[in-house]
mmCIF file of C-alpha atoms in Angstrom:
data_model
loop_
_atom_site.group_PDB
_atom_site.id
_atom_site.type_symbol
_atom_site.label_atom_id
_atom_site.label_comp_id
_atom_site.label_asym_id
_atom_site.label_seq_id
_atom_site.Cartn_x
_atom_site.Cartn_y
_atom_site.Cartn_z
ATOM 1 C CA UNK A 28 2.501 -2.651 -23.145
ATOM 2 C CA UNK A 29 4.932 0.158 -23.820
ATOM 3 C CA UNK A 30 8.597 -0.421 -24.459
ATOM 4 C CA UNK A 31 10.590 0.900 -21.498
ATOM 5 C CA UNK A 32 13.387 2.470 -23.523
ATOM 6 C CA UNK A 33 10.966 4.125 -25.957
ATOM 7 C CA UNK A 34 8.913 5.612 -23.149
ATOM 8 C CA UNK A 35 11.976 6.956 -21.362
ATOM 9 C CA UNK A 36 13.413 8.410 -24.564
ATOM 10 C CA UNK A 37 10.145 10.116 -25.423
ATOM 11 C CA UNK A 38 9.946 11.720 -22.000
ATOM 12 C CA UNK A 39 13.555 12.881 -22.237
ATOM 13 C CA UNK A 40 12.956 14.484 -25.633
ATOM 14 C CA UNK A 41 9.835 16.258 -24.416
ATOM 15 C CA UNK A 42 11.695 17.476 -21.368
ATOM 16 C CA UNK A 43 14.605 18.761 -23.449
ATOM 17 C CA UNK A 44 12.319 20.474 -25.936
ATOM 18 C CA UNK A 45 10.367 22.258 -23.255
ATOM 19 C CA UNK A 46 13.199 22.968 -20.844
ATOM 20 C CA UNK A 47 14.287 26.221 -22.467
ATOM 21 C CA UNK A 48 10.741 27.592 -22.286
ATOM 22 C CA UNK A 49 9.974 26.584 -18.719
ATOM 23 C CA UNK A 50 12.357 28.908 -16.911
ATOM 24 C CA UNK A 51 10.958 32.063 -18.476
ATOM 25 C CA UNK A 52 7.383 31.062 -19.137
ATOM 26 C CA UNK A 53 6.156 29.437 -15.919
ATOM 27 C CA UNK A 54 3.496 31.383 -14.021
ATOM 28 C CA UNK A 55 4.444 32.444 -10.527
ATOM 29 C CA UNK A 56 2.128 29.811 -9.018
ATOM 30 C CA UNK A 57 3.955 27.009 -10.804
ATOM 31 C CA UNK A 58 7.335 28.411 -9.875
ATOM 32 C CA UNK A 59 6.213 28.266 -6.259
ATOM 33 C CA UNK A 60 5.265 24.626 -6.754
ATOM 34 C CA UNK A 61 8.833 23.909 -7.787
ATOM 35 C CA UNK A 62 9.879 24.574 -4.210
ATOM 36 C CA UNK A 63 7.856 21.680 -2.795
ATOM 37 C CA UNK A 64 9.786 19.285 -0.584
ATOM 38 C CA UNK A 65 9.145 15.658 0.253
ATOM 39 C CA UNK A 66 12.000 14.176 2.232
ATOM 40 C CA UNK A 67 11.028 11.754 5.019
ATOM 41 C CA UNK A 68 13.882 11.035 7.416
ATOM 42 C CA UNK A 69 14.081 8.463 10.216
ATOM 43 C CA UNK A 70 13.748 10.127 13.600
ATOM 44 C CA UNK A 71 11.903 9.772 16.873
ATOM 45 C CA UNK A 72 9.063 7.324 17.232
ATOM 46 C CA UNK A 73 5.572 8.827 16.989
ATOM 47 C CA UNK A 74 2.644 7.264 18.801
ATOM 48 C CA UNK A 75 -0.916 6.953 17.489
ATOM 49 C CA UNK A 76 -4.206 5.540 18.669
ATOM 50 C CA UNK A 77 -6.460 4.225 15.921
ATOM 51 C CA UNK A 78 -10.123 3.481 16.689
ATOM 52 C CA UNK A 79 -12.437 1.410 14.471
ATOM 53 C CA UNK A 80 -16.133 1.602 15.381
ATOM 54 C CA UNK A 81 -18.608 -0.763 13.750
ATOM 55 C CA UNK A 82 -22.395 -0.358 14.023
ATOM 56 C CA UNK A 83 -23.616 -2.945 11.555
ATOM 57 C CA UNK A 84 -26.622 -1.733 9.604
ATOM 58 C CA UNK A 85 -29.819 -3.767 9.127
ATOM 59 C CA UNK A 86 -28.698 -7.196 10.335
ATOM 60 C CA UNK A 87 -31.045 -9.968 9.219
ATOM 61 C CA UNK A 88 -29.888 -12.687 11.567
ATOM 62 C CA UNK A 89 -26.767 -13.884 13.332
ATOM 63 C CA UNK A 90 -23.822 -11.707 12.281
ATOM 64 C CA UNK A 91 -20.037 -11.879 12.200
ATOM 65 C CA UNK A 92 -17.609 -8.966 11.892
ATOM 66 C CA UNK A 93 -13.894 -9.205 11.113
ATOM 67 C CA UNK A 94 -11.640 -6.223 11.899
ATOM 68 C CA UNK A 95 -7.956 -6.203 10.860
ATOM 69 C CA UNK A 96 -5.503 -5.626 13.708
ATOM 70 C CA UNK A 97 -2.027 -4.140 13.351
ATOM 71 C CA UNK A 98 0.362 -7.037 13.897
ATOM 72 C CA UNK A 99 3.640 -5.618 12.629
ATOM 73 C CA UNK A 100 6.807 -5.180 14.660
ATOM 74 C CA UNK A 101 9.669 -3.969 12.494
ATOM 75 C CA UNK A 102 12.356 -1.306 12.372
ATOM 76 C CA UNK A 103 9.645 1.169 11.319
ATOM 77 C CA UNK A 104 6.553 0.154 13.294
ATOM 78 C CA UNK A 105 5.847 -1.121 16.785
ATOM 79 C CA UNK A 106 2.441 -2.561 17.625
ATOM 80 C CA UNK A 107 1.796 -1.702 21.270
ATOM 81 C CA UNK A 108 -1.724 -2.962 21.968
ATOM 82 C CA UNK A 109 -5.097 -3.979 20.540
ATOM 83 C CA UNK A 110 -8.221 -3.817 22.725
ATOM 84 C CA UNK A 111 -11.931 -4.153 21.973
ATOM 85 C CA UNK A 112 -15.393 -3.812 23.468
ATOM 86 C CA UNK A 113 -18.867 -4.555 22.134
ATOM 87 C CA UNK A 114 -22.105 -6.503 22.471
ATOM 88 C CA UNK A 115 -20.911 -9.635 20.686
ATOM 89 C CA UNK A 116 -21.502 -13.057 22.195
ATOM 90 C CA UNK A 117 -17.864 -13.869 21.465
ATOM 91 C CA UNK A 118 -14.757 -11.920 20.435
ATOM 92 C CA UNK A 119 -11.462 -13.595 19.634
ATOM 93 C CA UNK A 120 -8.255 -12.946 17.715
ATOM 94 C CA UNK A 121 -7.526 -15.128 14.706
ATOM 95 C CA UNK A 122 -4.183 -15.391 12.916
ATOM 96 C CA UNK A 123 -3.503 -16.247 9.293
ATOM 97 C CA UNK A 124 -1.260 -19.298 9.359
ATOM 98 C CA UNK A 125 0.959 -18.348 6.439
ATOM 99 C CA UNK A 126 1.534 -14.601 6.817
ATOM 100 C CA UNK A 127 0.696 -13.974 10.464
ATOM 101 C CA UNK A 128 -2.048 -11.435 9.675
ATOM 102 C CA UNK A 129 -4.218 -10.910 12.757
ATOM 103 C CA UNK A 130 -7.851 -9.904 12.942
ATOM 104 C CA UNK A 131 -10.655 -9.772 15.479
ATOM 105 C CA UNK A 132 -13.610 -12.115 14.929
ATOM 106 C CA UNK A 133 -16.769 -10.864 16.647
ATOM 107 C CA UNK A 134 -19.928 -12.990 16.522
ATOM 108 C CA UNK A 135 -23.371 -11.595 17.328
ATOM 109 C CA UNK A 136 -26.663 -13.347 18.015
ATOM 110 C CA UNK A 137 -29.717 -12.828 15.843
ATOM 111 C CA UNK A 138 -31.819 -9.947 17.109
ATOM 112 C CA UNK A 139 -28.763 -8.010 18.279
ATOM 113 C CA UNK A 140 -27.730 -4.822 16.493
ATOM 114 C CA UNK A 141 -23.948 -5.392 16.339
ATOM 115 C CA UNK A 142 -21.779 -2.701 17.956
ATOM 116 C CA UNK A 143 -18.027 -3.030 18.222
ATOM 117 C CA UNK A 144 -15.076 -0.773 19.023
ATOM 118 C CA UNK A 145 -11.440 -1.723 18.409
ATOM 119 C CA UNK A 146 -8.645 0.462 19.784
ATOM 120 C CA UNK A 147 -5.108 -0.050 18.482
ATOM 121 C CA UNK A 148 -1.985 1.750 19.652
ATOM 122 C CA UNK A 149 1.179 1.800 17.593
ATOM 123 C CA UNK A 150 4.412 3.708 17.116
ATOM 124 C CA UNK A 151 5.904 4.533 13.758
ATOM 125 C CA UNK A 152 8.521 6.728 12.110
ATOM 126 C CA UNK A 153 9.669 7.850 8.684
ATOM 127 C CA UNK A 154 11.895 5.679 6.507
ATOM 128 C CA UNK A 155 14.682 6.694 4.139
ATOM 129 C CA UNK A 156 17.292 4.268 2.865
ATOM 130 C CA UNK A 157 20.950 5.245 2.995
ATOM 131 C CA UNK A 158 21.982 4.151 -0.483
ATOM 132 C CA UNK A 159 25.618 5.109 0.024
ATOM 133 C CA UNK A 160 26.120 2.728 2.916
ATOM 134 C CA UNK A 161 24.857 -0.816 3.202
ATOM 135 C CA UNK A 162 23.961 -2.477 6.460
ATOM 136 C CA UNK A 163 24.339 -5.867 8.028
ATOM 137 C CA UNK A 164 21.003 -7.325 6.968
ATOM 138 C CA UNK A 165 20.628 -11.078 7.250
ATOM 139 C CA UNK A 166 17.860 -13.483 6.350
ATOM 140 C CA UNK A 167 17.783 -17.185 5.628
ATOM 141 C CA UNK A 168 16.607 -18.624 2.345
ATOM 142 C CA UNK A 169 13.661 -20.090 4.226
ATOM 143 C CA UNK A 170 12.713 -16.641 5.579
ATOM 144 C CA UNK A 171 12.778 -15.080 2.123
ATOM 145 C CA UNK A 172 11.143 -17.987 0.280
ATOM 146 C CA UNK A 173 7.672 -16.862 1.366
ATOM 147 C CA UNK A 174 8.158 -13.539 -0.417
ATOM 148 C CA UNK A 175 9.082 -15.254 -3.682
ATOM 149 C CA UNK A 176 5.922 -17.331 -3.954
ATOM 150 C CA UNK A 177 2.988 -16.699 -6.287
ATOM 151 C CA UNK A 178 -0.449 -15.916 -4.865
ATOM 152 C CA UNK A 179 -3.937 -16.273 -6.322
ATOM 153 C CA UNK A 180 -3.801 -12.736 -7.753
ATOM 154 C CA UNK A 181 -0.053 -12.659 -8.323
ATOM 155 C CA UNK A 182 1.155 -15.452 -10.624
ATOM 156 C CA UNK A 183 4.843 -15.288 -11.438
ATOM 157 C CA UNK A 184 4.949 -17.111 -14.767
ATOM 158 C CA UNK A 185 3.621 -16.339 -18.250
ATOM 159 C CA UNK A 186 3.165 -12.678 -19.084
ATOM 160 C CA UNK A 187 4.287 -11.587 -15.609
ATOM 161 C CA UNK A 188 7.655 -13.291 -15.988
ATOM 162 C CA UNK A 189 8.035 -12.158 -19.597
ATOM 163 C CA UNK A 190 7.348 -8.525 -18.694
ATOM 164 C CA UNK A 191 9.667 -8.614 -15.689
ATOM 165 C CA UNK A 192 12.525 -10.072 -17.713
ATOM 166 C CA UNK A 193 12.124 -7.378 -20.370
ATOM 167 C CA UNK A 194 12.222 -4.636 -17.739
ATOM 168 C CA UNK A 195 15.386 -5.831 -15.992
ATOM 169 C CA UNK A 196 17.313 -7.008 -19.069
ATOM 170 C CA UNK A 197 20.942 -5.959 -18.623
ATOM 171 C CA UNK A 198 20.580 -5.000 -14.966
ATOM 172 C CA UNK A 199 23.737 -5.754 -13.014
ATOM 173 C CA UNK A 200 22.480 -5.687 -9.425
ATOM 174 C CA UNK A 201 19.389 -6.292 -7.341
ATOM 175 C CA UNK A 202 19.201 -2.570 -6.632
ATOM 176 C CA UNK A 203 19.250 -1.837 -10.353
ATOM 177 C CA UNK A 204 16.482 -4.384 -10.962
ATOM 178 C CA UNK A 205 14.315 -2.807 -8.271
ATOM 179 C CA UNK A 206 14.950 0.677 -9.660
ATOM 180 C CA UNK A 207 13.999 -0.388 -13.191
ATOM 181 C CA UNK A 208 10.767 -2.031 -12.048
ATOM 182 C CA UNK A 209 9.901 0.972 -9.858
ATOM 183 C CA UNK A 210 10.487 3.382 -12.756
ATOM 184 C CA UNK A 211 8.564 1.145 -15.156
ATOM 185 C CA UNK A 212 5.510 1.218 -12.877
ATOM 186 C CA UNK A 213 5.616 5.019 -12.706
ATOM 187 C CA UNK A 214 6.110 5.491 -16.471
ATOM 188 C CA UNK A 215 3.724 2.821 -17.723
ATOM 189 C CA UNK A 216 0.826 2.664 -15.264
ATOM 190 C CA UNK A 217 -1.540 5.296 -13.943
ATOM 191 C CA UNK A 218 -3.885 5.818 -11.045
ATOM 192 C CA UNK A 219 -7.579 5.521 -11.804
ATOM 193 C CA UNK A 220 -9.626 7.360 -9.139
ATOM 194 C CA UNK A 221 -12.856 5.637 -10.218
ATOM 195 C CA UNK A 222 -11.603 2.218 -9.058
ATOM 196 C CA UNK A 223 -13.355 1.148 -5.851
ATOM 197 C CA UNK A 224 -11.291 0.908 -2.691
ATOM 198 C CA UNK A 225 -7.660 0.076 -3.327
ATOM 199 C CA UNK A 226 -8.330 -2.078 -6.372
ATOM 200 C CA UNK A 227 -8.195 -5.851 -6.763
ATOM 201 C CA UNK A 228 -4.534 -6.571 -7.499
ATOM 202 C CA UNK A 229 -5.121 -8.999 -10.399
ATOM 203 C CA UNK A 230 -1.774 -8.343 -12.070
ATOM 204 C CA UNK A 231 -2.022 -11.030 -14.767
ATOM 205 C CA UNK A 232 -5.258 -9.540 -16.100
ATOM 206 C CA UNK A 233 -3.745 -6.056 -16.002
ATOM 207 C CA UNK A 234 -0.864 -7.144 -18.217
ATOM 208 C CA UNK A 235 -2.912 -9.345 -20.557
ATOM 209 C CA UNK A 236 -5.466 -6.591 -21.220
ATOM 210 C CA UNK A 237 -2.824 -3.827 -21.249
ATOM 211 C CA UNK A 238 -5.101 -1.955 -18.825
ATOM 212 C CA UNK A 239 -2.331 -0.751 -16.538
ATOM 213 C CA UNK A 240 -4.514 1.425 -14.355
ATOM 214 C CA UNK A 241 -5.816 1.083 -10.838
ATOM 215 C CA UNK A 242 -4.976 1.980 -7.285
ATOM 216 C CA UNK A 243 -2.379 0.873 -4.744
ATOM 217 C CA UNK A 244 -3.336 -2.820 -4.552
ATOM 218 C CA UNK A 245 -3.079 -2.945 -8.348
ATOM 219 C CA UNK A 246 0.032 -0.845 -8.945
ATOM 220 C CA UNK A 247 2.105 -1.776 -5.905
ATOM 221 C CA UNK A 248 0.871 -5.340 -6.330
ATOM 222 C CA UNK A 249 2.233 -5.289 -9.875
ATOM 223 C CA UNK A 250 5.538 -3.938 -8.565
ATOM 224 C CA UNK A 251 5.755 -6.768 -6.021
ATOM 225 C CA UNK A 252 4.833 -9.430 -8.580
ATOM 226 C CA UNK A 253 7.393 -8.224 -11.119
ATOM 227 C CA UNK A 254 10.083 -8.183 -8.422
ATOM 228 C CA UNK A 255 9.272 -11.709 -7.299
ATOM 229 C CA UNK A 256 9.261 -12.952 -10.889
ATOM 230 C CA UNK A 257 12.933 -11.982 -11.317
ATOM 231 C CA UNK A 258 14.016 -13.355 -7.948
ATOM 232 C CA UNK A 259 13.724 -10.291 -5.716
ATOM 233 C CA UNK A 260 11.856 -11.082 -2.500
ATOM 234 C CA UNK A 261 9.100 -8.479 -2.192
ATOM 235 C CA UNK A 262 5.892 -7.992 -0.259
ATOM 236 C CA UNK A 263 2.837 -5.781 0.006
ATOM 237 C CA UNK A 264 2.156 -4.094 3.332
ATOM 238 C CA UNK A 265 -1.546 -3.425 3.898
ATOM 239 C CA UNK A 266 -2.575 -0.532 6.118
ATOM 240 C CA UNK A 267 -4.200 2.879 6.483
ATOM 241 C CA UNK A 268 -3.062 6.517 6.435
ATOM 242 C CA UNK A 269 -3.558 7.860 9.961
ATOM 243 C CA UNK A 270 -2.321 11.472 9.859
ATOM 244 C CA UNK A 271 -1.797 14.341 7.414
ATOM 245 C CA UNK A 272 1.515 14.542 5.619
ATOM 246 C CA UNK A 273 4.154 16.754 7.239
ATOM 247 C CA UNK A 274 4.969 17.899 3.700
ATOM 248 C CA UNK A 275 2.794 19.983 1.340
ATOM 249 C CA UNK A 276 1.089 16.989 -0.278
ATOM 250 C CA UNK A 277 -2.597 16.641 0.590
ATOM 251 C CA UNK A 278 -2.937 13.314 -1.216
ATOM 252 C CA UNK A 279 -0.226 11.645 0.882
ATOM 253 C CA UNK A 280 -2.003 11.924 4.203
ATOM 254 C CA UNK A 281 -5.167 10.941 6.014
ATOM 255 C CA UNK A 282 -7.815 12.940 7.837
ATOM 256 C CA UNK A 283 -7.774 11.677 11.451
ATOM 257 C CA UNK A 284 -11.482 12.382 12.027
ATOM 258 C CA UNK A 285 -12.551 10.093 9.163
ATOM 259 C CA UNK A 286 -10.105 7.481 7.878
ATOM 260 C CA UNK A 287 -12.567 5.184 6.128
ATOM 261 C CA UNK A 288 -11.319 5.347 2.558
ATOM 262 C CA UNK A 289 -7.756 6.099 3.717
ATOM 263 C CA UNK A 290 -6.622 2.483 3.370
ATOM 264 C CA UNK A 291 -3.363 2.214 1.477
ATOM 265 C CA UNK A 292 -0.927 -0.598 0.764
ATOM 266 C CA UNK A 293 2.789 -0.069 0.346
ATOM 267 C CA UNK A 294 5.591 -2.374 -0.730
ATOM 268 C CA UNK A 295 8.968 -3.599 0.408
ATOM 269 C CA UNK A 296 11.733 -5.342 -1.498
ATOM 270 C CA UNK A 297 14.648 -7.286 -0.037
ATOM 271 C CA UNK A 298 18.039 -6.076 -1.284
ATOM 272 C CA UNK A 299 21.100 -7.978 -0.168
ATOM 273 C CA UNK A 300 23.081 -4.906 0.898
ATOM 274 C CA UNK A 301 20.171 -3.135 2.582
ATOM 275 C CA UNK A 302 17.582 -5.623 3.866
ATOM 276 C CA UNK A 303 13.902 -4.740 3.574
ATOM 277 C CA UNK A 304 13.595 -1.452 1.698
ATOM 278 C CA UNK A 305 10.501 0.750 1.479
ATOM 279 C CA UNK A 306 8.852 1.273 -1.919
ATOM 280 C CA UNK A 307 5.676 3.044 -3.031
ATOM 281 C CA UNK A 308 5.425 3.714 -6.779
ATOM 282 C CA UNK A 309 1.616 3.796 -6.495
ATOM 283 C CA UNK A 310 1.782 6.967 -4.401
ATOM 284 C CA UNK A 311 3.894 8.615 -7.110
ATOM 285 C CA UNK A 312 1.104 7.937 -9.588
ATOM 286 C CA UNK A 313 -1.411 9.288 -7.067
ATOM 287 C CA UNK A 314 0.461 12.584 -6.858
ATOM 288 C CA UNK A 315 0.604 12.723 -10.654
ATOM 289 C CA UNK A 316 -3.145 12.142 -11.030
ATOM 290 C CA UNK A 317 -4.699 13.829 -8.001
ATOM 291 C CA UNK A 318 -2.382 16.275 -6.246
ATOM 292 C CA UNK A 319 -3.326 19.124 -8.587
ATOM 293 C CA UNK A 320 -6.471 19.942 -10.522
ATOM 294 C CA UNK A 321 -4.773 18.771 -13.729
ATOM 295 C CA UNK A 322 -3.344 15.321 -14.379
ATOM 296 C CA UNK A 323 0.460 15.613 -14.354
ATOM 297 C CA UNK A 324 1.810 13.226 -16.983
ATOM 298 C CA UNK A 325 5.499 14.020 -16.615
ATOM 299 C CA UNK A 326 7.192 12.013 -13.852
ATOM 300 C CA UNK A 327 9.980 14.629 -13.776
ATOM 301 C CA UNK A 328 7.545 17.451 -13.033
ATOM 302 C CA UNK A 329 8.810 19.487 -10.036
ATOM 303 C CA UNK A 330 5.744 18.525 -8.019
ATOM 304 C CA UNK A 331 6.293 14.824 -8.678
ATOM 305 C CA UNK A 332 10.095 14.558 -8.703
ATOM 306 C CA UNK A 333 10.749 14.788 -4.927
ATOM 307 C CA UNK A 334 8.056 12.181 -4.231
ATOM 308 C CA UNK A 335 9.381 9.869 -6.940
ATOM 309 C CA UNK A 336 12.875 10.111 -5.478
ATOM 310 C CA UNK A 337 11.880 9.665 -1.828
ATOM 311 C CA UNK A 338 9.480 6.749 -2.286
ATOM 312 C CA UNK A 339 12.227 4.619 -3.796
ATOM 313 C CA UNK A 340 13.686 3.598 -0.455
ATOM 314 C CA UNK A 341 11.472 5.541 1.930
ATOM 315 C CA UNK A 342 8.034 6.560 3.088
ATOM 316 C CA UNK A 343 6.444 8.849 5.625
ATOM 317 C CA UNK A 344 5.459 7.477 9.032
ATOM 318 C CA UNK A 345 1.915 8.880 8.940
ATOM 319 C CA UNK A 346 0.611 5.423 8.045
ATOM 320 C CA UNK A 347 -0.092 2.244 10.018
ATOM 321 C CA UNK A 348 0.543 -1.200 8.590
ATOM 322 C CA UNK A 349 -1.821 -4.047 9.455
ATOM 323 C CA UNK A 350 -0.149 -7.053 7.844
ATOM 324 C CA UNK A 351 1.680 -8.564 4.860
ATOM 325 C CA UNK A 352 -1.008 -11.137 4.082
ATOM 326 C CA UNK A 353 -2.337 -12.413 0.753
ATOM 327 C CA UNK A 354 -5.249 -14.797 0.235
ATOM 328 C CA UNK A 355 -6.376 -14.435 3.858
ATOM 329 C CA UNK A 356 -8.952 -17.008 4.955
ATOM 330 C CA UNK A 357 -11.528 -15.540 7.343
ATOM 331 C CA UNK A 358 -12.371 -17.938 10.150
ATOM 332 C CA UNK A 359 -16.029 -18.653 10.961
ATOM 333 C CA UNK A 360 -17.269 -17.187 7.672
ATOM 334 C CA UNK A 361 -20.195 -18.702 5.795
ATOM 335 C CA UNK A 362 -19.818 -16.736 2.562
ATOM 336 C CA UNK A 363 -16.651 -14.606 2.388
ATOM 337 C CA UNK A 364 -14.202 -17.441 3.120
ATOM 338 C CA UNK A 365 -11.122 -15.687 1.680
ATOM 339 C CA UNK A 366 -10.046 -12.156 0.769
ATOM 340 C CA UNK A 367 -7.113 -11.261 -1.475
ATOM 341 C CA UNK A 368 -5.845 -8.940 1.250
ATOM 342 C CA UNK A 369 -7.156 -7.689 4.593
ATOM 343 C CA UNK A 370 -7.164 -3.962 5.362
ATOM 344 C CA UNK A 371 -10.914 -3.274 5.412
ATOM 345 C CA UNK A 372 -13.409 -4.479 8.033
ATOM 346 C CA UNK A 373 -15.523 -7.368 6.753
ATOM 347 C CA UNK A 374 -18.981 -8.531 7.837
ATOM 348 C CA UNK A 375 -21.835 -10.872 7.048
ATOM 349 C CA UNK A 376 -25.329 -11.328 8.489
ATOM 350 C CA UNK A 377 -27.533 -14.358 8.022
ATOM 351 C CA UNK A 378 -25.059 -15.594 5.437
ATOM 352 C CA UNK A 379 -25.107 -12.377 3.378
ATOM 353 C CA UNK A 380 -21.863 -10.368 3.057
ATOM 354 C CA UNK A 381 -21.644 -6.605 3.474
ATOM 355 C CA UNK A 382 -19.766 -4.376 1.045
ATOM 356 C CA UNK A 383 -16.563 -3.535 2.908
ATOM 357 C CA UNK A 384 -15.880 -0.694 0.458
ATOM 358 C CA UNK A 385 -19.107 1.096 1.389
ATOM 359 C CA UNK A 386 -18.461 2.196 4.989
ATOM 360 C CA UNK A 387 -21.634 4.290 5.241
ATOM 361 C CA UNK A 388 -23.869 1.330 4.436
ATOM 362 C CA UNK A 389 -21.778 -1.146 6.423
ATOM 363 C CA UNK A 390 -21.413 0.967 8.809
ATOM 364 C CA UNK A 391 -17.939 1.595 10.169
ATOM 365 C CA UNK A 392 -15.856 4.643 11.100
ATOM 366 C CA UNK A 393 -12.075 4.806 11.617
ATOM 367 C CA UNK A 394 -10.408 7.663 13.500
ATOM 368 C CA UNK A 395 -6.956 8.358 14.871
ATOM 369 C CA UNK A 396 -5.146 10.672 17.241
ATOM 370 C CA UNK A 397 -1.534 11.340 18.029
ATOM 371 C CA UNK A 398 -0.338 10.193 21.452
#
């Protein structure tokens, strides 16, 4: 694990040493990249229809399919409707008792080739926190207690607590603590494109092995765990990118004709003067690793800087959240029983699970359209 102050100092020195050369030596293409903007702003609600089609491949007996349903109604997302059709013998909505995550359970007889279509309609908009002005945000201790608890993949003691305390040492406010943890994630972790899906989110193992790489479930999960460890209520929000970015960042949007693989989890932290605030350090690391053909390793790079600034307190509304759930128990499952988080369809046939991260073999397709 790197020391926060050392890392920051090293980056500052490198920036200062190279600053005099950059202005006169940058190629025209890089100078053009300096003009990139990423500035989501709250505005009108935008409507989307998201369709998940499942045609389960090679069933070997009775089958069950679980499809996550958007079940979020907040200041930034409205869930309007969820409807479904298919050849299942039964279809019902189940709800996780602790976190309220909802999902469709479809059961199919042996000899039936399962076919299912789920249509969800939502409204969403951009988020951007007004840091200069607080707002009247209220929550009871009981409401916030859930977002301070450990989970199976997110313990809050041992190395997690030790690391969190080191990061926030000397911080004078909750906002300062959140900023330090956010910056620490960006400066000390990195996105690993080879990780399947969104990663596992086993933050204790990440810290113990000093392998601070992964994808959003790993990196934003680590952000949430570190926040909780120092008393900041925080939560992951599991969802899927449903539209291209309105800004010139290809990696921060989804392709509406094929959204399988576009799953993405974000984070929120509760700050006393602001309420639930949007956070997404994992997407900063994604821009650094994948937005250009070369891995950008400077978080102050002009391509990265506007994203780093905006995603502390905001995010773009081209994304649909499903739920806030951890350790979700799947009802009527013989083999899967529980998943660390639910943002991918799940299935089993004759007691054998399907790989939810292999949509072509599963098979499922997710599409969206603006309303």
